[in-house]
Amino acid sequence: MRTLLVGLAAVMFVGILYRLGSIVQLLVISSLFAYLLTPVVTWVESFGLPRSLAILLLFSALLVLLVIAFLFLLPVAIEQFSQLQAGTLIDQLETTLNTLEDRIREPLARVGIENLNLMDWLYGVINDALRTTLNSVPGVIASLGNILLVPFLMFFLIQDSHLIKHGFISAVPYRYRAFSLNVLQKMD
């Protein structure tokens, strides 16, 4: 009977995790980043700054790095988009595909493939990609919301990391507590 209850509880737990998958995913991503950034916050905190100010300083530095990276990538993206709009990129691609088709037409004809028509295939791929992109707009909007939630969760995970560790240790049975403390210390 006990085994049945444990199995039922495990199935229910997996079902709950499946239903809350996006929330669990956000927590895992936030926890991973918080774990990676906690040593930096602790180092900044060693200069006498309060922990919350050290976290905000780190987030500000990361935001500045992201803006700089965006500013460097923006001209490249604009250039690519303008080439795509002007048709030069498509013309280059069409020329390359026609050259490739001319080179492989004879070897393919020997194995029974007569009409390859790579340009029609390419236009089909582009059409499918555009259709998929337009269908995924709601998912992109939801992802942007999740991207904004990750730093918020990270702030509190870093800020309260000592309390979280203490809560975890207090939940571990007494006979395993020393081992758990040892593992946590080695992880840090």
PDB file of C-alpha atoms in Angstrom:
ATOM      1  CA  MET A   1       0.000   0.000   0.000  1.00  0.00           C
ATOM      2  CA  ARG A   2       2.823   2.401   0.869  1.00  0.00           C
ATOM      3  CA  THR A   3       4.528   1.719  -2.467  1.00  0.00           C
ATOM      4  CA  LEU A   4       1.298   2.524  -4.286  1.00  0.00           C
ATOM      5  CA  LEU A   5       0.972   5.833  -2.426  1.00  0.00           C
ATOM      6  CA  VAL A   6       4.589   6.757  -3.131  1.00  0.00           C
ATOM      7  CA  GLY A   7       4.118   5.895  -6.822  1.00  0.00           C
ATOM      8  CA  LEU A   8       0.910   7.914  -6.974  1.00  0.00           C
ATOM      9  CA  ALA A   9       2.640  10.857  -5.288  1.00  0.00           C
ATOM     10  CA  ALA A  10       5.527  10.632  -7.773  1.00  0.00           C
ATOM     11  CA  VAL A  11       3.124  10.584 -10.736  1.00  0.00           C
ATOM     12  CA  MET A  12       1.262  13.587  -9.315  1.00  0.00           C
ATOM     13  CA  PHE A  13       4.552  15.436  -8.748  1.00  0.00           C
ATOM     14  CA  VAL A  14       5.661  14.811 -12.343  1.00  0.00           C
ATOM     15  CA  GLY A  15       2.233  15.925 -13.588  1.00  0.00           C
ATOM     16  CA  ILE A  16       2.423  19.141 -11.584  1.00  0.00           C
ATOM     17  CA  LEU A  17       5.937  19.815 -12.876  1.00  0.00           C
ATOM     18  CA  TYR A  18       4.716  19.229 -16.426  1.00  0.00           C
ATOM     19  CA  ARG A  19       1.809  21.643 -15.988  1.00  0.00           C
ATOM     20  CA  LEU A  20       4.079  24.240 -14.381  1.00  0.00           C
ATOM     21  CA  GLY A  21       6.899  23.608 -16.863  1.00  0.00           C
ATOM     22  CA  SER A  22       7.387  27.209 -17.928  1.00  0.00           C
ATOM     23  CA  ILE A  23       7.541  28.408 -14.320  1.00  0.00           C
ATOM     24  CA  VAL A  24       9.995  25.652 -13.386  1.00  0.00           C
ATOM     25  CA  GLN A  25      12.053  26.532 -16.448  1.00  0.00           C
ATOM     26  CA  LEU A  26      12.207  30.190 -15.378  1.00  0.00           C
ATOM     27  CA  LEU A  27      13.267  29.181 -11.871  1.00  0.00           C
ATOM     28  CA  VAL A  28      15.971  26.846 -13.165  1.00  0.00           C
ATOM     29  CA  ILE A  29      17.397  29.469 -15.557  1.00  0.00           C
ATOM     30  CA  SER A  30      17.269  32.175 -12.872  1.00  0.00           C
ATOM     31  CA  SER A  31      18.865  29.843 -10.331  1.00  0.00           C
ATOM     32  CA  LEU A  32      21.664  28.949 -12.721  1.00  0.00           C
ATOM     33  CA  PHE A  33      22.480  32.593 -13.480  1.00  0.00           C
ATOM     34  CA  ALA A  34      22.162  33.499  -9.798  1.00  0.00           C
ATOM     35  CA  TYR A  35      24.552  30.686  -8.879  1.00  0.00           C
ATOM     36  CA  LEU A  36      27.063  31.888 -11.484  1.00  0.00           C
ATOM     37  CA  LEU A  37      26.828  35.555 -10.450  1.00  0.00           C
ATOM     38  CA  THR A  38      26.776  35.101  -6.662  1.00  0.00           C
ATOM     39  CA  PRO A  39      30.611  34.992  -6.354  1.00  0.00           C
ATOM     40  CA  VAL A  40      30.862  38.308  -8.229  1.00  0.00           C
ATOM     41  CA  VAL A  41      28.264  39.860  -5.920  1.00  0.00           C
ATOM     42  CA  THR A  42      30.107  38.511  -2.873  1.00  0.00           C
ATOM     43  CA  TRP A  43      33.376  39.973  -4.198  1.00  0.00           C
ATOM     44  CA  VAL A  44      31.771  43.398  -4.778  1.00  0.00           C
ATOM     45  CA  GLU A  45      30.161  43.130  -1.341  1.00  0.00           C
ATOM     46  CA  SER A  46      33.626  42.611   0.194  1.00  0.00           C
ATOM     47  CA  PHE A  47      34.395  46.271  -0.638  1.00  0.00           C
ATOM     48  CA  GLY A  48      31.804  47.340   1.933  1.00  0.00           C
ATOM     49  CA  LEU A  49      28.760  47.766  -0.300  1.00  0.00           C
ATOM     50  CA  PRO A  50      25.405  46.366   0.814  1.00  0.00           C
ATOM     51  CA  ARG A  51      24.449  43.150  -0.983  1.00  0.00           C
ATOM     52  CA  SER A  52      21.443  44.662  -2.767  1.00  0.00           C
ATOM     53  CA  LEU A  53      23.563  47.547  -4.064  1.00  0.00           C
ATOM     54  CA  ALA A  54      26.241  45.093  -5.236  1.00  0.00           C
ATOM     55  CA  ILE A  55      23.558  43.165  -7.148  1.00  0.00           C
ATOM     56  CA  LEU A  56      22.209  46.336  -8.753  1.00  0.00           C
ATOM     57  CA  LEU A  57      25.750  47.390  -9.699  1.00  0.00           C
ATOM     58  CA  LEU A  58      26.363  44.006 -11.332  1.00  0.00           C
ATOM     59  CA  PHE A  59      23.041  44.153 -13.190  1.00  0.00           C
ATOM     60  CA  SER A  60      23.878  47.672 -14.381  1.00  0.00           C
ATOM     61  CA  ALA A  61      27.270  46.507 -15.678  1.00  0.00           C
ATOM     62  CA  LEU A  62      25.610  43.574 -17.482  1.00  0.00           C
ATOM     63  CA  LEU A  63      23.027  45.907 -19.008  1.00  0.00           C
ATOM     64  CA  VAL A  64      25.773  48.239 -20.259  1.00  0.00           C
ATOM     65  CA  LEU A  65      27.575  45.247 -21.830  1.00  0.00           C
ATOM     66  CA  LEU A  66      24.356  44.134 -23.540  1.00  0.00           C
ATOM     67  CA  VAL A  67      23.735  47.634 -24.896  1.00  0.00           C
ATOM     68  CA  ILE A  68      27.302  47.847 -26.224  1.00  0.00           C
ATOM     69  CA  ALA A  69      26.946  44.434 -27.893  1.00  0.00           C
ATOM     70  CA  PHE A  70      23.615  45.526 -29.384  1.00  0.00           C
ATOM     71  CA  LEU A  71      25.156  48.741 -30.714  1.00  0.00           C
ATOM     72  CA  PHE A  72      27.947  46.776 -32.390  1.00  0.00           C
ATOM     73  CA  LEU A  73      25.541  44.256 -33.930  1.00  0.00           C
ATOM     74  CA  LEU A  74      22.910  46.771 -35.019  1.00  0.00           C
ATOM     75  CA  PRO A  75      24.877  48.179 -38.020  1.00  0.00           C
ATOM     76  CA  VAL A  76      25.567  44.647 -39.272  1.00  0.00           C
ATOM     77  CA  ALA A  77      21.866  43.745 -39.009  1.00  0.00           C
ATOM     78  CA  ILE A  78      20.831  46.956 -40.771  1.00  0.00           C
ATOM     79  CA  GLU A  79      23.309  46.274 -43.583  1.00  0.00           C
ATOM     80  CA  GLN A  80      22.020  42.725 -44.020  1.00  0.00           C
ATOM     81  CA  PHE A  81      18.410  43.934 -44.011  1.00  0.00           C
ATOM     82  CA  SER A  82      19.141  46.658 -46.554  1.00  0.00           C
ATOM     83  CA  GLN A  83      20.864  44.112 -48.810  1.00  0.00           C
ATOM     84  CA  LEU A  84      17.855  41.835 -48.451  1.00  0.00           C
ATOM     85  CA  GLN A  85      15.512  44.708 -49.274  1.00  0.00           C
ATOM     86  CA  ALA A  86      17.580  45.800 -52.268  1.00  0.00           C
ATOM     87  CA  GLY A  87      17.565  42.260 -53.594  1.00  0.00           C
ATOM     88  CA  THR A  88      21.341  42.018 -53.922  1.00  0.00           C
ATOM     89  CA  LEU A  89      21.501  39.206 -51.369  1.00  0.00           C
ATOM     90  CA  ILE A  90      18.755  37.280 -53.178  1.00  0.00           C
ATOM     91  CA  ASP A  91      20.434  37.905 -56.540  1.00  0.00           C
ATOM     92  CA  GLN A  92      23.750  36.573 -55.168  1.00  0.00           C
ATOM     93  CA  LEU A  93      21.964  33.548 -53.738  1.00  0.00           C
ATOM     94  CA  GLU A  94      20.124  32.932 -57.013  1.00  0.00           C
ATOM     95  CA  THR A  95      23.383  33.123 -58.972  1.00  0.00           C
ATOM     96  CA  THR A  96      25.087  30.728 -56.566  1.00  0.00           C
ATOM     97  CA  LEU A  97      22.205  28.249 -56.697  1.00  0.00           C
ATOM     98  CA  ASN A  98      22.061  28.377 -60.500  1.00  0.00           C
ATOM     99  CA  THR A  99      25.818  27.732 -60.688  1.00  0.00           C
ATOM    100  CA  LEU A 100      25.481  24.829 -58.248  1.00  0.00           C
ATOM    101  CA  GLU A 101      22.554  23.419 -60.212  1.00  0.00           C
ATOM    102  CA  ASP A 102      24.522  23.636 -63.477  1.00  0.00           C
ATOM    103  CA  ARG A 103      27.472  21.795 -61.900  1.00  0.00           C
ATOM    104  CA  ILE A 104      25.447  18.929 -60.475  1.00  0.00           C
ATOM    105  CA  ARG A 105      22.839  18.582 -63.266  1.00  0.00           C
ATOM    106  CA  GLU A 106      24.846  16.021 -65.276  1.00  0.00           C
ATOM    107  CA  PRO A 107      25.816  13.753 -62.327  1.00  0.00           C
ATOM    108  CA  LEU A 108      22.217  13.802 -61.090  1.00  0.00           C
ATOM    109  CA  ALA A 109      20.865  13.000 -64.545  1.00  0.00           C
ATOM    110  CA  ARG A 110      22.893   9.760 -64.466  1.00  0.00           C
ATOM    111  CA  VAL A 111      20.979   8.618 -61.383  1.00  0.00           C
ATOM    112  CA  GLY A 112      17.594   9.614 -62.781  1.00  0.00           C
ATOM    113  CA  ILE A 113      17.068  13.095 -61.308  1.00  0.00           C
ATOM    114  CA  GLU A 114      16.224  15.360 -64.224  1.00  0.00           C
ATOM    115  CA  ASN A 115      14.721  18.575 -62.859  1.00  0.00           C
ATOM    116  CA  LEU A 116      16.314  19.817 -59.632  1.00  0.00           C
ATOM    117  CA  ASN A 117      15.066  23.446 -59.653  1.00  0.00           C
ATOM    118  CA  LEU A 118      16.794  24.723 -56.513  1.00  0.00           C
ATOM    119  CA  MET A 119      15.251  28.206 -56.765  1.00  0.00           C
ATOM    120  CA  ASP A 120      11.698  26.845 -56.410  1.00  0.00           C
ATOM    121  CA  TRP A 121      12.897  24.820 -53.431  1.00  0.00           C
ATOM    122  CA  LEU A 122      14.499  27.934 -51.899  1.00  0.00           C
ATOM    123  CA  TYR A 123      11.344  30.027 -52.380  1.00  0.00           C
ATOM    124  CA  GLY A 124       9.345  27.244 -50.710  1.00  0.00           C
ATOM    125  CA  VAL A 125      11.751  27.191 -47.749  1.00  0.00           C
ATOM    126  CA  ILE A 126      11.563  30.993 -47.404  1.00  0.00           C
ATOM    127  CA  ASN A 127       7.760  30.890 -47.602  1.00  0.00           C
ATOM    128  CA  ASP A 128       7.595  28.193 -44.906  1.00  0.00           C
ATOM    129  CA  ALA A 129      10.032  30.145 -42.719  1.00  0.00           C
ATOM    130  CA  LEU A 130       7.962  33.323 -43.004  1.00  0.00           C
ATOM    131  CA  ARG A 131       4.755  31.431 -42.210  1.00  0.00           C
ATOM    132  CA  THR A 132       6.389  29.798 -39.173  1.00  0.00           C
ATOM    133  CA  THR A 133       7.768  33.163 -38.032  1.00  0.00           C
ATOM    134  CA  LEU A 134       4.365  34.829 -38.230  1.00  0.00           C
ATOM    135  CA  ASN A 135       2.745  31.944 -36.366  1.00  0.00           C
ATOM    136  CA  SER A 136       5.305  32.212 -33.559  1.00  0.00           C
ATOM    137  CA  VAL A 137       4.713  35.910 -32.749  1.00  0.00           C
ATOM    138  CA  PRO A 138       2.592  35.129 -29.627  1.00  0.00           C
ATOM    139  CA  GLY A 139       5.350  32.822 -28.381  1.00  0.00           C
ATOM    140  CA  VAL A 140       7.939  35.569 -28.907  1.00  0.00           C
ATOM    141  CA  ILE A 141       5.832  38.000 -26.870  1.00  0.00           C
ATOM    142  CA  ALA A 142       5.556  35.445 -24.051  1.00  0.00           C
ATOM    143  CA  SER A 143       9.323  34.850 -24.233  1.00  0.00           C
ATOM    144  CA  LEU A 144       9.981  38.583 -23.874  1.00  0.00           C
ATOM    145  CA  GLY A 145       7.893  38.552 -20.702  1.00  0.00           C
ATOM    146  CA  ASN A 146       9.937  35.618 -19.423  1.00  0.00           C
ATOM    147  CA  ILE A 147      13.179  37.431 -20.266  1.00  0.00           C
ATOM    148  CA  LEU A 148      12.048  40.299 -18.051  1.00  0.00           C
ATOM    149  CA  LEU A 149      11.177  37.907 -15.223  1.00  0.00           C
ATOM    150  CA  VAL A 150      14.597  36.212 -15.135  1.00  0.00           C
ATOM    151  CA  PRO A 151      16.563  39.224 -13.775  1.00  0.00           C
ATOM    152  CA  PHE A 152      13.807  39.885 -11.233  1.00  0.00           C
ATOM    153  CA  LEU A 153      14.003  36.308  -9.946  1.00  0.00           C
ATOM    154  CA  MET A 154      17.808  36.399 -10.074  1.00  0.00           C
ATOM    155  CA  PHE A 155      17.885  39.490  -7.858  1.00  0.00           C
ATOM    156  CA  PHE A 156      15.961  37.788  -5.090  1.00  0.00           C
ATOM    157  CA  LEU A 157      17.774  34.475  -5.471  1.00  0.00           C
ATOM    158  CA  ILE A 158      21.127  36.235  -5.099  1.00  0.00           C
ATOM    159  CA  GLN A 159      19.888  38.566  -2.358  1.00  0.00           C
ATOM    160  CA  ASP A 160      18.471  35.719  -0.268  1.00  0.00           C
ATOM    161  CA  SER A 161      20.920  32.946  -1.177  1.00  0.00           C
ATOM    162  CA  HIS A 162      22.025  32.589   2.449  1.00  0.00           C
ATOM    163  CA  LEU A 163      18.414  32.202   3.599  1.00  0.00           C
ATOM    164  CA  ILE A 164      17.690  29.683   0.844  1.00  0.00           C
ATOM    165  CA  LYS A 165      20.719  27.590   1.833  1.00  0.00           C
ATOM    166  CA  HIS A 166      19.699  27.782   5.498  1.00  0.00           C
ATOM    167  CA  GLY A 167      16.152  26.692   4.622  1.00  0.00           C
ATOM    168  CA  PHE A 168      17.473  23.807   2.558  1.00  0.00           C
ATOM    169  CA  ILE A 169      19.778  22.647   5.351  1.00  0.00           C
ATOM    170  CA  SER A 170      17.013  22.883   7.961  1.00  0.00           C
ATOM    171  CA  ALA A 171      14.800  20.664   5.756  1.00  0.00           C
ATOM    172  CA  VAL A 172      17.458  17.934   5.580  1.00  0.00           C
ATOM    173  CA  PRO A 173      17.209  15.254   8.294  1.00  0.00           C
ATOM    174  CA  TYR A 174      19.690  15.772  11.107  1.00  0.00           C
ATOM    175  CA  ARG A 175      21.796  12.682  10.333  1.00  0.00           C
ATOM    176  CA  TYR A 176      22.478  13.952   6.772  1.00  0.00           C
ATOM    177  CA  ARG A 177      22.953  17.599   7.708  1.00  0.00           C
ATOM    178  CA  ALA A 178      26.765  17.507   8.018  1.00  0.00           C
ATOM    179  CA  PHE A 179      27.061  15.807   4.631  1.00  0.00           C
ATOM    180  CA  SER A 180      24.691  18.373   3.051  1.00  0.00           C
ATOM    181  CA  LEU A 181      26.657  21.270   4.544  1.00  0.00           C
ATOM    182  CA  ASN A 182      29.870  19.761   3.199  1.00  0.00           C
ATOM    183  CA  VAL A 183      28.349  19.441  -0.299  1.00  0.00           C
ATOM    184  CA  LEU A 184      27.068  23.043  -0.251  1.00  0.00           C
ATOM    185  CA  GLN A 185      30.468  24.336   0.876  1.00  0.00           C
ATOM    186  CA  LYS A 186      32.217  22.424  -1.905  1.00  0.00           C
ATOM    187  CA  MET A 187      29.760  23.806  -4.465  1.00  0.00           C
ATOM    188  CA  ASP A 188      30.614  27.352  -3.451  1.00  0.00           C
TER     189      ASP A 188
END
